[in-house]
């Protein structure tokens, strides 16, 4: 077997050839990078229909309690203006085809000296937070809530038996507006709502109330249970609406002709435990078994009708 001799090397020529070139540059530092990135961007736009991907929308900021509210829609705006809802400005979309409702709204605004501003539909969308506005919106200032004791004073000034509606866990402003309409129709003296985790007097509530909130006072309590306790100390009875088996039929409750607070719970959970403990009676509205519960606004309307019926006897 022939013995293999030593291998020939480069003599350091390769090592010397690499000397001084430094580290490999990143892609963005290479001469072809910009052309390649532009080609990739054009290809993406072509696949997506020629439009650049839209940026991620900024998270919606929580509305401050002192911020104004907006009522959108031709009928709601006209009804609010005719009812004397306190307003700051009337917004009308540019190049909008006006009908009788819009012309009537503009006439009422002119008669009352309300500022009329012509804006784009995009701005109306932003002001009303995407609600259906039909090209017109009414700006109303933040609601001035009453103190719970003021609702009793309203009844005393009218020389009437107090009737107050309290809302426990009702979070939909439309239910608040509907209850305000029923409360106005059946002679209640005010609404009481908690200050946290509950619906307030927003644009949605104004819209649903169809102007009823212009005359129906709404009080807000930091602690609903404590406010109910103060009402009881002032001589009012508290009746809660609940569909439980231990509740009494509403028509059989003997307290409806007395100074009264009716509590409407949320549609899903009903009355909370602490609020239920403050009730002098718990009443249910008889209905078919197929219907598990009633909307809070509907339940309040039925209860207020029964109170008005018994008080007229």
PDB file of C-alpha atoms in Angstrom:
ATOM      1  CA  UNK A   1       0.000   0.000   0.000  1.00  0.00           C
ATOM      2  CA  UNK A   2       1.337   3.351  -1.055  1.00  0.00           C
ATOM      3  CA  UNK A   3       1.794   5.809   1.798  1.00  0.00           C
ATOM      4  CA  UNK A   4      -0.232   8.996   1.440  1.00  0.00           C
ATOM      5  CA  UNK A   5       1.745  12.211   1.623  1.00  0.00           C
ATOM      6  CA  UNK A   6       0.802  15.470   3.371  1.00  0.00           C
ATOM      7  CA  UNK A   7      -2.089  17.516   1.966  1.00  0.00           C
ATOM      8  CA  UNK A   8      -1.378  20.866   0.417  1.00  0.00           C
ATOM      9  CA  UNK A   9      -2.928  23.867   2.089  1.00  0.00           C
ATOM     10  CA  UNK A  10      -3.785  27.344   0.853  1.00  0.00           C
ATOM     11  CA  UNK A  11      -0.880  28.816   2.657  1.00  0.00           C
ATOM     12  CA  UNK A  12      -3.258  31.262   4.469  1.00  0.00           C
ATOM     13  CA  UNK A  13      -4.450  32.836   1.234  1.00  0.00           C
ATOM     14  CA  UNK A  14      -8.176  32.227   1.998  1.00  0.00           C
ATOM     15  CA  UNK A  15      -7.837  33.626   5.495  1.00  0.00           C
ATOM     16  CA  UNK A  16      -6.057  36.677   4.211  1.00  0.00           C
ATOM     17  CA  UNK A  17      -8.746  37.128   1.533  1.00  0.00           C
ATOM     18  CA  UNK A  18     -11.523  37.331   4.196  1.00  0.00           C
ATOM     19  CA  UNK A  19      -9.639  39.734   6.376  1.00  0.00           C
ATOM     20  CA  UNK A  20     -11.155  43.225   6.744  1.00  0.00           C
ATOM     21  CA  UNK A  21     -14.650  42.391   5.378  1.00  0.00           C
ATOM     22  CA  UNK A  22     -16.286  42.417   8.820  1.00  0.00           C
ATOM     23  CA  UNK A  23     -19.639  40.870   9.866  1.00  0.00           C
ATOM     24  CA  UNK A  24     -22.352  40.031   7.322  1.00  0.00           C
ATOM     25  CA  UNK A  25     -24.573  43.155   6.911  1.00  0.00           C
ATOM     26  CA  UNK A  26     -28.325  42.897   7.735  1.00  0.00           C
ATOM     27  CA  UNK A  27     -30.823  42.657   4.876  1.00  0.00           C
ATOM     28  CA  UNK A  28     -31.971  46.276   5.140  1.00  0.00           C
ATOM     29  CA  UNK A  29     -28.401  47.461   4.607  1.00  0.00           C
ATOM     30  CA  UNK A  30     -28.014  45.669   1.281  1.00  0.00           C
ATOM     31  CA  UNK A  31     -28.391  47.567  -1.983  1.00  0.00           C
ATOM     32  CA  UNK A  32     -31.290  45.461  -3.276  1.00  0.00           C
ATOM     33  CA  UNK A  33     -33.415  45.556  -0.091  1.00  0.00           C
ATOM     34  CA  UNK A  34     -35.582  48.616  -0.914  1.00  0.00           C
ATOM     35  CA  UNK A  35     -36.518  47.291  -4.350  1.00  0.00           C
ATOM     36  CA  UNK A  36     -37.468  43.927  -2.902  1.00  0.00           C
ATOM     37  CA  UNK A  37     -39.536  45.455  -0.064  1.00  0.00           C
ATOM     38  CA  UNK A  38     -41.367  47.700  -2.545  1.00  0.00           C
ATOM     39  CA  UNK A  39     -42.149  44.723  -4.785  1.00  0.00           C
ATOM     40  CA  UNK A  40     -43.539  42.761  -1.825  1.00  0.00           C
ATOM     41  CA  UNK A  41     -45.696  45.720  -0.739  1.00  0.00           C
ATOM     42  CA  UNK A  42     -47.133  46.133  -4.249  1.00  0.00           C
ATOM     43  CA  UNK A  43     -47.907  42.422  -4.393  1.00  0.00           C
ATOM     44  CA  UNK A  44     -49.774  42.588  -1.056  1.00  0.00           C
ATOM     45  CA  UNK A  45     -51.825  45.587  -2.181  1.00  0.00           C
ATOM     46  CA  UNK A  46     -52.733  43.828  -5.428  1.00  0.00           C
ATOM     47  CA  UNK A  47     -53.930  40.764  -3.519  1.00  0.00           C
ATOM     48  CA  UNK A  48     -56.015  42.936  -1.152  1.00  0.00           C
ATOM     49  CA  UNK A  49     -57.711  44.896  -3.930  1.00  0.00           C
ATOM     50  CA  UNK A  50     -55.317  47.819  -4.178  1.00  0.00           C
ATOM     51  CA  UNK A  51     -55.788  49.199  -0.672  1.00  0.00           C
ATOM     52  CA  UNK A  52     -53.278  49.239   2.099  1.00  0.00           C
ATOM     53  CA  UNK A  53     -54.333  47.351   5.203  1.00  0.00           C
ATOM     54  CA  UNK A  54     -56.254  49.649   7.508  1.00  0.00           C
ATOM     55  CA  UNK A  55     -54.640  50.471  10.823  1.00  0.00           C
ATOM     56  CA  UNK A  56     -56.034  48.905  13.944  1.00  0.00           C
ATOM     57  CA  UNK A  57     -58.743  51.185  15.396  1.00  0.00           C
ATOM     58  CA  UNK A  58     -57.886  52.906  18.619  1.00  0.00           C
ATOM     59  CA  UNK A  59     -59.736  51.589  21.667  1.00  0.00           C
ATOM     60  CA  UNK A  60     -62.853  53.586  22.528  1.00  0.00           C
ATOM     61  CA  UNK A  61     -62.303  55.826  25.483  1.00  0.00           C
ATOM     62  CA  UNK A  62     -64.772  55.746  28.324  1.00  0.00           C
ATOM     63  CA  UNK A  63     -67.179  58.658  28.184  1.00  0.00           C
ATOM     64  CA  UNK A  64     -66.850  61.107  31.043  1.00  0.00           C
ATOM     65  CA  UNK A  65     -69.914  61.741  33.177  1.00  0.00           C
ATOM     66  CA  UNK A  66     -69.604  65.441  32.312  1.00  0.00           C
ATOM     67  CA  UNK A  67     -69.563  64.806  28.560  1.00  0.00           C
ATOM     68  CA  UNK A  68     -72.591  65.849  26.484  1.00  0.00           C
ATOM     69  CA  UNK A  69     -74.981  63.257  25.057  1.00  0.00           C
ATOM     70  CA  UNK A  70     -76.454  63.065  21.570  1.00  0.00           C
ATOM     71  CA  UNK A  71     -79.943  62.111  20.383  1.00  0.00           C
ATOM     72  CA  UNK A  72     -79.971  60.896  16.787  1.00  0.00           C
ATOM     73  CA  UNK A  73     -82.892  60.355  14.430  1.00  0.00           C
ATOM     74  CA  UNK A  74     -85.525  62.631  12.913  1.00  0.00           C
ATOM     75  CA  UNK A  75     -88.457  61.597  15.092  1.00  0.00           C
ATOM     76  CA  UNK A  76     -86.503  61.471  18.399  1.00  0.00           C
ATOM     77  CA  UNK A  77     -84.874  64.852  17.748  1.00  0.00           C
ATOM     78  CA  UNK A  78     -88.178  66.527  16.895  1.00  0.00           C
ATOM     79  CA  UNK A  79     -89.937  64.979  19.911  1.00  0.00           C
ATOM     80  CA  UNK A  80     -87.110  66.072  22.204  1.00  0.00           C
ATOM     81  CA  UNK A  81     -87.217  69.642  20.892  1.00  0.00           C
ATOM     82  CA  UNK A  82     -91.009  69.813  21.204  1.00  0.00           C
ATOM     83  CA  UNK A  83     -90.817  68.415  24.743  1.00  0.00           C
ATOM     84  CA  UNK A  84     -88.352  71.094  25.776  1.00  0.00           C
ATOM     85  CA  UNK A  85     -85.389  68.802  26.376  1.00  0.00           C
ATOM     86  CA  UNK A  86     -82.433  71.002  27.371  1.00  0.00           C
ATOM     87  CA  UNK A  87     -80.167  71.126  24.330  1.00  0.00           C
ATOM     88  CA  UNK A  88     -76.858  72.775  23.428  1.00  0.00           C
ATOM     89  CA  UNK A  89     -76.824  72.479  19.630  1.00  0.00           C
ATOM     90  CA  UNK A  90     -78.561  70.903  16.661  1.00  0.00           C
ATOM     91  CA  UNK A  91     -76.333  69.121  14.138  1.00  0.00           C
ATOM     92  CA  UNK A  92     -77.532  68.657  10.559  1.00  0.00           C
ATOM     93  CA  UNK A  93     -75.709  66.754   7.814  1.00  0.00           C
ATOM     94  CA  UNK A  94     -74.604  68.682   4.731  1.00  0.00           C
ATOM     95  CA  UNK A  95     -76.646  68.216   1.549  1.00  0.00           C
ATOM     96  CA  UNK A  96     -79.326  66.337   3.453  1.00  0.00           C
ATOM     97  CA  UNK A  97     -82.755  65.962   1.888  1.00  0.00           C
ATOM     98  CA  UNK A  98     -85.010  67.627   4.455  1.00  0.00           C
ATOM     99  CA  UNK A  99     -88.523  66.409   5.189  1.00  0.00           C
ATOM    100  CA  UNK A 100     -91.265  67.853   7.404  1.00  0.00           C
ATOM    101  CA  UNK A 101     -89.611  66.541  10.566  1.00  0.00           C
ATOM    102  CA  UNK A 102     -86.281  68.165   9.772  1.00  0.00           C
ATOM    103  CA  UNK A 103     -87.932  71.453   8.810  1.00  0.00           C
ATOM    104  CA  UNK A 104     -89.952  71.397  12.042  1.00  0.00           C
ATOM    105  CA  UNK A 105     -86.788  70.741  14.058  1.00  0.00           C
ATOM    106  CA  UNK A 106     -85.037  73.660  12.381  1.00  0.00           C
ATOM    107  CA  UNK A 107     -88.036  75.897  13.044  1.00  0.00           C
ATOM    108  CA  UNK A 108     -88.138  74.987  16.748  1.00  0.00           C
ATOM    109  CA  UNK A 109     -84.369  75.548  16.978  1.00  0.00           C
ATOM    110  CA  UNK A 110     -84.736  78.980  15.401  1.00  0.00           C
ATOM    111  CA  UNK A 111     -87.603  79.918  17.723  1.00  0.00           C
ATOM    112  CA  UNK A 112     -85.678  78.900  20.835  1.00  0.00           C
ATOM    113  CA  UNK A 113     -82.343  80.362  19.733  1.00  0.00           C
ATOM    114  CA  UNK A 114     -80.633  76.967  19.574  1.00  0.00           C
ATOM    115  CA  UNK A 115     -77.403  76.876  17.565  1.00  0.00           C
ATOM    116  CA  UNK A 116     -77.653  74.908  14.299  1.00  0.00           C
ATOM    117  CA  UNK A 117     -74.409  73.441  12.944  1.00  0.00           C
ATOM    118  CA  UNK A 118     -73.964  71.885   9.512  1.00  0.00           C
ATOM    119  CA  UNK A 119     -71.485  68.992   9.632  1.00  0.00           C
ATOM    120  CA  UNK A 120     -70.473  65.962   7.592  1.00  0.00           C
ATOM    121  CA  UNK A 121     -72.119  62.598   8.034  1.00  0.00           C
ATOM    122  CA  UNK A 122     -68.802  61.194   9.236  1.00  0.00           C
ATOM    123  CA  UNK A 123     -68.807  63.613  12.143  1.00  0.00           C
ATOM    124  CA  UNK A 124     -72.421  62.719  12.945  1.00  0.00           C
ATOM    125  CA  UNK A 125     -71.388  59.068  12.990  1.00  0.00           C
ATOM    126  CA  UNK A 126     -68.652  59.888  15.497  1.00  0.00           C
ATOM    127  CA  UNK A 127     -70.862  62.061  17.695  1.00  0.00           C
ATOM    128  CA  UNK A 128     -73.621  59.460  17.887  1.00  0.00           C
ATOM    129  CA  UNK A 129     -71.095  56.594  18.188  1.00  0.00           C
ATOM    130  CA  UNK A 130     -72.390  54.833  15.097  1.00  0.00           C
ATOM    131  CA  UNK A 131     -76.097  55.004  15.971  1.00  0.00           C
ATOM    132  CA  UNK A 132     -78.742  55.614  13.298  1.00  0.00           C
ATOM    133  CA  UNK A 133     -79.065  59.414  13.131  1.00  0.00           C
ATOM    134  CA  UNK A 134     -80.751  59.971   9.719  1.00  0.00           C
ATOM    135  CA  UNK A 135     -78.612  63.049   9.181  1.00  0.00           C
ATOM    136  CA  UNK A 136     -79.642  64.957  12.308  1.00  0.00           C
ATOM    137  CA  UNK A 137     -78.595  64.893  15.965  1.00  0.00           C
ATOM    138  CA  UNK A 138     -79.298  66.932  19.072  1.00  0.00           C
ATOM    139  CA  UNK A 139     -76.585  67.664  21.619  1.00  0.00           C
ATOM    140  CA  UNK A 140     -77.762  67.683  25.220  1.00  0.00           C
ATOM    141  CA  UNK A 141     -75.658  68.532  28.275  1.00  0.00           C
ATOM    142  CA  UNK A 142     -74.803  65.980  30.935  1.00  0.00           C
ATOM    143  CA  UNK A 143     -77.850  65.219  33.079  1.00  0.00           C
ATOM    144  CA  UNK A 144     -78.193  66.989  36.430  1.00  0.00           C
ATOM    145  CA  UNK A 145     -79.272  64.203  38.785  1.00  0.00           C
ATOM    146  CA  UNK A 146     -81.466  64.897  41.782  1.00  0.00           C
ATOM    147  CA  UNK A 147     -80.826  63.809  45.355  1.00  0.00           C
ATOM    148  CA  UNK A 148     -83.017  60.837  46.403  1.00  0.00           C
ATOM    149  CA  UNK A 149     -84.813  62.960  49.016  1.00  0.00           C
ATOM    150  CA  UNK A 150     -85.836  65.449  46.322  1.00  0.00           C
ATOM    151  CA  UNK A 151     -88.237  62.869  44.846  1.00  0.00           C
ATOM    152  CA  UNK A 152     -90.222  62.840  48.105  1.00  0.00           C
ATOM    153  CA  UNK A 153     -90.303  66.637  48.100  1.00  0.00           C
ATOM    154  CA  UNK A 154     -91.796  66.598  44.590  1.00  0.00           C
ATOM    155  CA  UNK A 155     -94.686  64.466  45.838  1.00  0.00           C
ATOM    156  CA  UNK A 156     -95.163  66.636  48.919  1.00  0.00           C
ATOM    157  CA  UNK A 157     -95.245  69.823  46.853  1.00  0.00           C
ATOM    158  CA  UNK A 158     -97.945  68.262  44.669  1.00  0.00           C
ATOM    159  CA  UNK A 159     -99.887  67.109  47.774  1.00  0.00           C
ATOM    160  CA  UNK A 160     -99.866  63.557  46.431  1.00  0.00           C
ATOM    161  CA  UNK A 161     -99.026  60.140  47.821  1.00  0.00           C
ATOM    162  CA  UNK A 162     -95.372  59.494  46.885  1.00  0.00           C
ATOM    163  CA  UNK A 163     -94.680  56.975  44.138  1.00  0.00           C
ATOM    164  CA  UNK A 164     -91.040  56.348  43.218  1.00  0.00           C
ATOM    165  CA  UNK A 165     -89.557  53.769  40.856  1.00  0.00           C
ATOM    166  CA  UNK A 166     -86.117  52.381  41.713  1.00  0.00           C
ATOM    167  CA  UNK A 167     -83.978  50.403  39.272  1.00  0.00           C
ATOM    168  CA  UNK A 168     -81.754  47.608  40.557  1.00  0.00           C
ATOM    169  CA  UNK A 169     -79.238  46.287  38.057  1.00  0.00           C
ATOM    170  CA  UNK A 170     -80.934  47.715  34.952  1.00  0.00           C
ATOM    171  CA  UNK A 171     -78.048  48.465  32.600  1.00  0.00           C
ATOM    172  CA  UNK A 172     -79.789  49.220  29.288  1.00  0.00           C
ATOM    173  CA  UNK A 173     -80.480  52.969  28.875  1.00  0.00           C
ATOM    174  CA  UNK A 174     -83.420  52.117  26.608  1.00  0.00           C
ATOM    175  CA  UNK A 175     -85.117  50.377  29.527  1.00  0.00           C
ATOM    176  CA  UNK A 176     -84.541  53.487  31.628  1.00  0.00           C
ATOM    177  CA  UNK A 177     -86.170  55.613  28.920  1.00  0.00           C
ATOM    178  CA  UNK A 178     -89.129  53.238  28.607  1.00  0.00           C
ATOM    179  CA  UNK A 179     -89.637  53.204  32.372  1.00  0.00           C
ATOM    180  CA  UNK A 180     -89.533  57.013  32.396  1.00  0.00           C
ATOM    181  CA  UNK A 181     -92.387  57.046  29.855  1.00  0.00           C
ATOM    182  CA  UNK A 182     -94.487  54.662  31.958  1.00  0.00           C
ATOM    183  CA  UNK A 183     -93.678  56.557  35.146  1.00  0.00           C
ATOM    184  CA  UNK A 184     -94.832  59.802  33.534  1.00  0.00           C
ATOM    185  CA  UNK A 185     -98.009  58.196  32.202  1.00  0.00           C
ATOM    186  CA  UNK A 186     -99.051  56.754  35.575  1.00  0.00           C
ATOM    187  CA  UNK A 187     -98.132  59.631  37.855  1.00  0.00           C
ATOM    188  CA  UNK A 188     -94.844  58.585  39.462  1.00  0.00           C
ATOM    189  CA  UNK A 189     -92.782  61.328  41.069  1.00  0.00           C
ATOM    190  CA  UNK A 190     -89.311  60.197  40.048  1.00  0.00           C
ATOM    191  CA  UNK A 191     -86.834  57.455  39.263  1.00  0.00           C
ATOM    192  CA  UNK A 192     -83.967  56.291  41.442  1.00  0.00           C
ATOM    193  CA  UNK A 193     -80.888  54.663  39.881  1.00  0.00           C
ATOM    194  CA  UNK A 194     -77.565  53.521  41.362  1.00  0.00           C
ATOM    195  CA  UNK A 195     -74.489  55.501  40.404  1.00  0.00           C
ATOM    196  CA  UNK A 196     -72.476  52.389  39.468  1.00  0.00           C
ATOM    197  CA  UNK A 197     -73.127  49.414  37.204  1.00  0.00           C
ATOM    198  CA  UNK A 198     -76.482  50.810  36.111  1.00  0.00           C
ATOM    199  CA  UNK A 199     -78.015  52.717  33.230  1.00  0.00           C
ATOM    200  CA  UNK A 200     -77.943  56.495  33.417  1.00  0.00           C
ATOM    201  CA  UNK A 201     -79.637  59.300  31.533  1.00  0.00           C
ATOM    202  CA  UNK A 202     -77.770  58.987  28.247  1.00  0.00           C
ATOM    203  CA  UNK A 203     -78.716  59.832  24.684  1.00  0.00           C
ATOM    204  CA  UNK A 204     -80.256  56.373  24.312  1.00  0.00           C
ATOM    205  CA  UNK A 205     -82.448  56.939  27.374  1.00  0.00           C
ATOM    206  CA  UNK A 206     -83.552  60.369  26.104  1.00  0.00           C
ATOM    207  CA  UNK A 207     -84.384  58.873  22.728  1.00  0.00           C
ATOM    208  CA  UNK A 208     -86.509  56.043  24.147  1.00  0.00           C
ATOM    209  CA  UNK A 209     -88.265  58.284  26.633  1.00  0.00           C
ATOM    210  CA  UNK A 210     -89.656  60.421  23.777  1.00  0.00           C
ATOM    211  CA  UNK A 211     -89.294  63.536  25.899  1.00  0.00           C
ATOM    212  CA  UNK A 212     -90.566  62.053  29.187  1.00  0.00           C
ATOM    213  CA  UNK A 213     -87.209  62.644  30.887  1.00  0.00           C
ATOM    214  CA  UNK A 214     -87.714  66.382  30.394  1.00  0.00           C
ATOM    215  CA  UNK A 215     -90.311  66.291  33.184  1.00  0.00           C
ATOM    216  CA  UNK A 216     -89.522  63.069  35.070  1.00  0.00           C
ATOM    217  CA  UNK A 217     -86.769  63.655  37.635  1.00  0.00           C
ATOM    218  CA  UNK A 218     -84.075  61.021  38.037  1.00  0.00           C
ATOM    219  CA  UNK A 219     -82.114  60.735  41.270  1.00  0.00           C
ATOM    220  CA  UNK A 220     -78.880  58.837  41.672  1.00  0.00           C
ATOM    221  CA  UNK A 221     -77.696  57.053  44.801  1.00  0.00           C
ATOM    222  CA  UNK A 222     -74.149  55.949  45.535  1.00  0.00           C
ATOM    223  CA  UNK A 223     -75.658  53.145  47.640  1.00  0.00           C
ATOM    224  CA  UNK A 224     -79.094  51.930  46.557  1.00  0.00           C
ATOM    225  CA  UNK A 225     -79.633  49.864  49.701  1.00  0.00           C
ATOM    226  CA  UNK A 226     -78.917  52.841  51.958  1.00  0.00           C
ATOM    227  CA  UNK A 227     -81.243  55.067  49.899  1.00  0.00           C
ATOM    228  CA  UNK A 228     -84.064  52.526  50.232  1.00  0.00           C
ATOM    229  CA  UNK A 229     -83.466  52.391  53.971  1.00  0.00           C
ATOM    230  CA  UNK A 230     -83.814  56.174  54.154  1.00  0.00           C
ATOM    231  CA  UNK A 231     -87.053  55.989  52.184  1.00  0.00           C
ATOM    232  CA  UNK A 232     -88.418  53.471  54.679  1.00  0.00           C
ATOM    233  CA  UNK A 233     -87.403  55.714  57.566  1.00  0.00           C
ATOM    234  CA  UNK A 234     -89.339  58.531  55.844  1.00  0.00           C
ATOM    235  CA  UNK A 235     -92.523  56.426  55.861  1.00  0.00           C
ATOM    236  CA  UNK A 236     -92.436  54.860  52.377  1.00  0.00           C
ATOM    237  CA  UNK A 237     -93.058  51.170  51.757  1.00  0.00           C
ATOM    238  CA  UNK A 238     -90.809  49.231  49.385  1.00  0.00           C
ATOM    239  CA  UNK A 239     -92.236  46.652  46.975  1.00  0.00           C
ATOM    240  CA  UNK A 240     -89.878  44.686  44.755  1.00  0.00           C
ATOM    241  CA  UNK A 241     -90.853  43.007  41.494  1.00  0.00           C
ATOM    242  CA  UNK A 242     -89.661  39.432  41.218  1.00  0.00           C
ATOM    243  CA  UNK A 243     -90.983  36.309  39.548  1.00  0.00           C
ATOM    244  CA  UNK A 244     -89.986  33.941  42.359  1.00  0.00           C
ATOM    245  CA  UNK A 245     -92.343  31.352  43.786  1.00  0.00           C
ATOM    246  CA  UNK A 246     -92.396  33.087  47.182  1.00  0.00           C
ATOM    247  CA  UNK A 247     -93.668  36.355  45.690  1.00  0.00           C
ATOM    248  CA  UNK A 248     -97.247  37.601  45.997  1.00  0.00           C
ATOM    249  CA  UNK A 249     -99.382  38.374  42.972  1.00  0.00           C
ATOM    250  CA  UNK A 250     -99.134  42.098  42.302  1.00  0.00           C
ATOM    251  CA  UNK A 251    -102.891  42.655  42.481  1.00  0.00           C
ATOM    252  CA  UNK A 252    -102.964  41.096  45.971  1.00  0.00           C
ATOM    253  CA  UNK A 253    -100.322  43.403  47.467  1.00  0.00           C
ATOM    254  CA  UNK A 254    -102.053  45.633  50.028  1.00  0.00           C
ATOM    255  CA  UNK A 255     -99.413  48.401  50.055  1.00  0.00           C
ATOM    256  CA  UNK A 256     -99.991  49.903  46.614  1.00  0.00           C
ATOM    257  CA  UNK A 257    -102.145  52.754  47.911  1.00  0.00           C
ATOM    258  CA  UNK A 258     -99.517  53.727  50.497  1.00  0.00           C
ATOM    259  CA  UNK A 259     -96.431  55.948  49.970  1.00  0.00           C
ATOM    260  CA  UNK A 260     -94.523  53.575  47.774  1.00  0.00           C
ATOM    261  CA  UNK A 261     -91.220  52.673  46.147  1.00  0.00           C
ATOM    262  CA  UNK A 262     -91.420  50.066  43.383  1.00  0.00           C
ATOM    263  CA  UNK A 263     -88.138  48.314  42.616  1.00  0.00           C
ATOM    264  CA  UNK A 264     -87.540  46.870  39.160  1.00  0.00           C
ATOM    265  CA  UNK A 265     -84.714  44.345  38.927  1.00  0.00           C
ATOM    266  CA  UNK A 266     -82.675  43.303  35.935  1.00  0.00           C
ATOM    267  CA  UNK A 267     -84.265  40.975  33.420  1.00  0.00           C
ATOM    268  CA  UNK A 268     -81.713  38.237  33.973  1.00  0.00           C
ATOM    269  CA  UNK A 269     -80.818  38.350  37.687  1.00  0.00           C
ATOM    270  CA  UNK A 270     -83.849  40.065  39.189  1.00  0.00           C
ATOM    271  CA  UNK A 271     -83.427  41.747  42.561  1.00  0.00           C
ATOM    272  CA  UNK A 272     -80.091  41.605  44.320  1.00  0.00           C
ATOM    273  CA  UNK A 273     -79.983  40.037  47.779  1.00  0.00           C
ATOM    274  CA  UNK A 274     -79.325  43.260  49.703  1.00  0.00           C
ATOM    275  CA  UNK A 275     -82.081  45.136  47.878  1.00  0.00           C
ATOM    276  CA  UNK A 276     -84.507  42.261  48.411  1.00  0.00           C
ATOM    277  CA  UNK A 277     -83.861  42.442  52.150  1.00  0.00           C
ATOM    278  CA  UNK A 278     -85.104  46.052  52.138  1.00  0.00           C
ATOM    279  CA  UNK A 279     -88.462  45.119  50.587  1.00  0.00           C
ATOM    280  CA  UNK A 280     -91.648  45.167  52.647  1.00  0.00           C
ATOM    281  CA  UNK A 281     -93.199  42.918  50.004  1.00  0.00           C
ATOM    282  CA  UNK A 282     -92.076  41.078  46.888  1.00  0.00           C
ATOM    283  CA  UNK A 283     -94.618  40.926  44.068  1.00  0.00           C
ATOM    284  CA  UNK A 284     -94.832  38.962  40.857  1.00  0.00           C
ATOM    285  CA  UNK A 285     -96.754  39.624  37.673  1.00  0.00           C
ATOM    286  CA  UNK A 286     -98.829  36.530  36.786  1.00  0.00           C
ATOM    287  CA  UNK A 287     -98.107  35.276  33.270  1.00  0.00           C
ATOM    288  CA  UNK A 288     -98.038  32.126  31.188  1.00  0.00           C
ATOM    289  CA  UNK A 289     -95.334  29.592  31.949  1.00  0.00           C
ATOM    290  CA  UNK A 290     -93.942  29.879  28.423  1.00  0.00           C
ATOM    291  CA  UNK A 291     -92.650  33.368  29.239  1.00  0.00           C
ATOM    292  CA  UNK A 292     -89.811  33.128  31.749  1.00  0.00           C
ATOM    293  CA  UNK A 293     -89.525  36.851  32.427  1.00  0.00           C
ATOM    294  CA  UNK A 294     -90.601  40.269  31.257  1.00  0.00           C
ATOM    295  CA  UNK A 295     -88.508  43.109  29.957  1.00  0.00           C
ATOM    296  CA  UNK A 296     -87.760  45.584  32.761  1.00  0.00           C
ATOM    297  CA  UNK A 297     -89.613  48.379  30.965  1.00  0.00           C
ATOM    298  CA  UNK A 298     -92.687  46.212  30.396  1.00  0.00           C
ATOM    299  CA  UNK A 299     -92.725  44.976  34.003  1.00  0.00           C
ATOM    300  CA  UNK A 300     -92.493  48.538  35.325  1.00  0.00           C
ATOM    301  CA  UNK A 301     -95.366  49.661  33.095  1.00  0.00           C
ATOM    302  CA  UNK A 302     -97.636  46.840  34.290  1.00  0.00           C
ATOM    303  CA  UNK A 303     -96.804  47.487  37.944  1.00  0.00           C
ATOM    304  CA  UNK A 304     -97.390  51.229  37.633  1.00  0.00           C
ATOM    305  CA  UNK A 305    -100.733  50.631  35.931  1.00  0.00           C
ATOM    306  CA  UNK A 306    -101.821  48.382  38.803  1.00  0.00           C
ATOM    307  CA  UNK A 307    -100.781  51.019  41.339  1.00  0.00           C
ATOM    308  CA  UNK A 308    -102.734  53.695  39.463  1.00  0.00           C
ATOM    309  CA  UNK A 309    -105.766  51.393  39.191  1.00  0.00           C
ATOM    310  CA  UNK A 310    -105.866  50.669  42.907  1.00  0.00           C
ATOM    311  CA  UNK A 311    -105.341  54.309  43.835  1.00  0.00           C
ATOM    312  CA  UNK A 312    -108.307  55.372  41.703  1.00  0.00           C
ATOM    313  CA  UNK A 313    -110.725  53.060  43.511  1.00  0.00           C
TER     314      UNK A 313
END
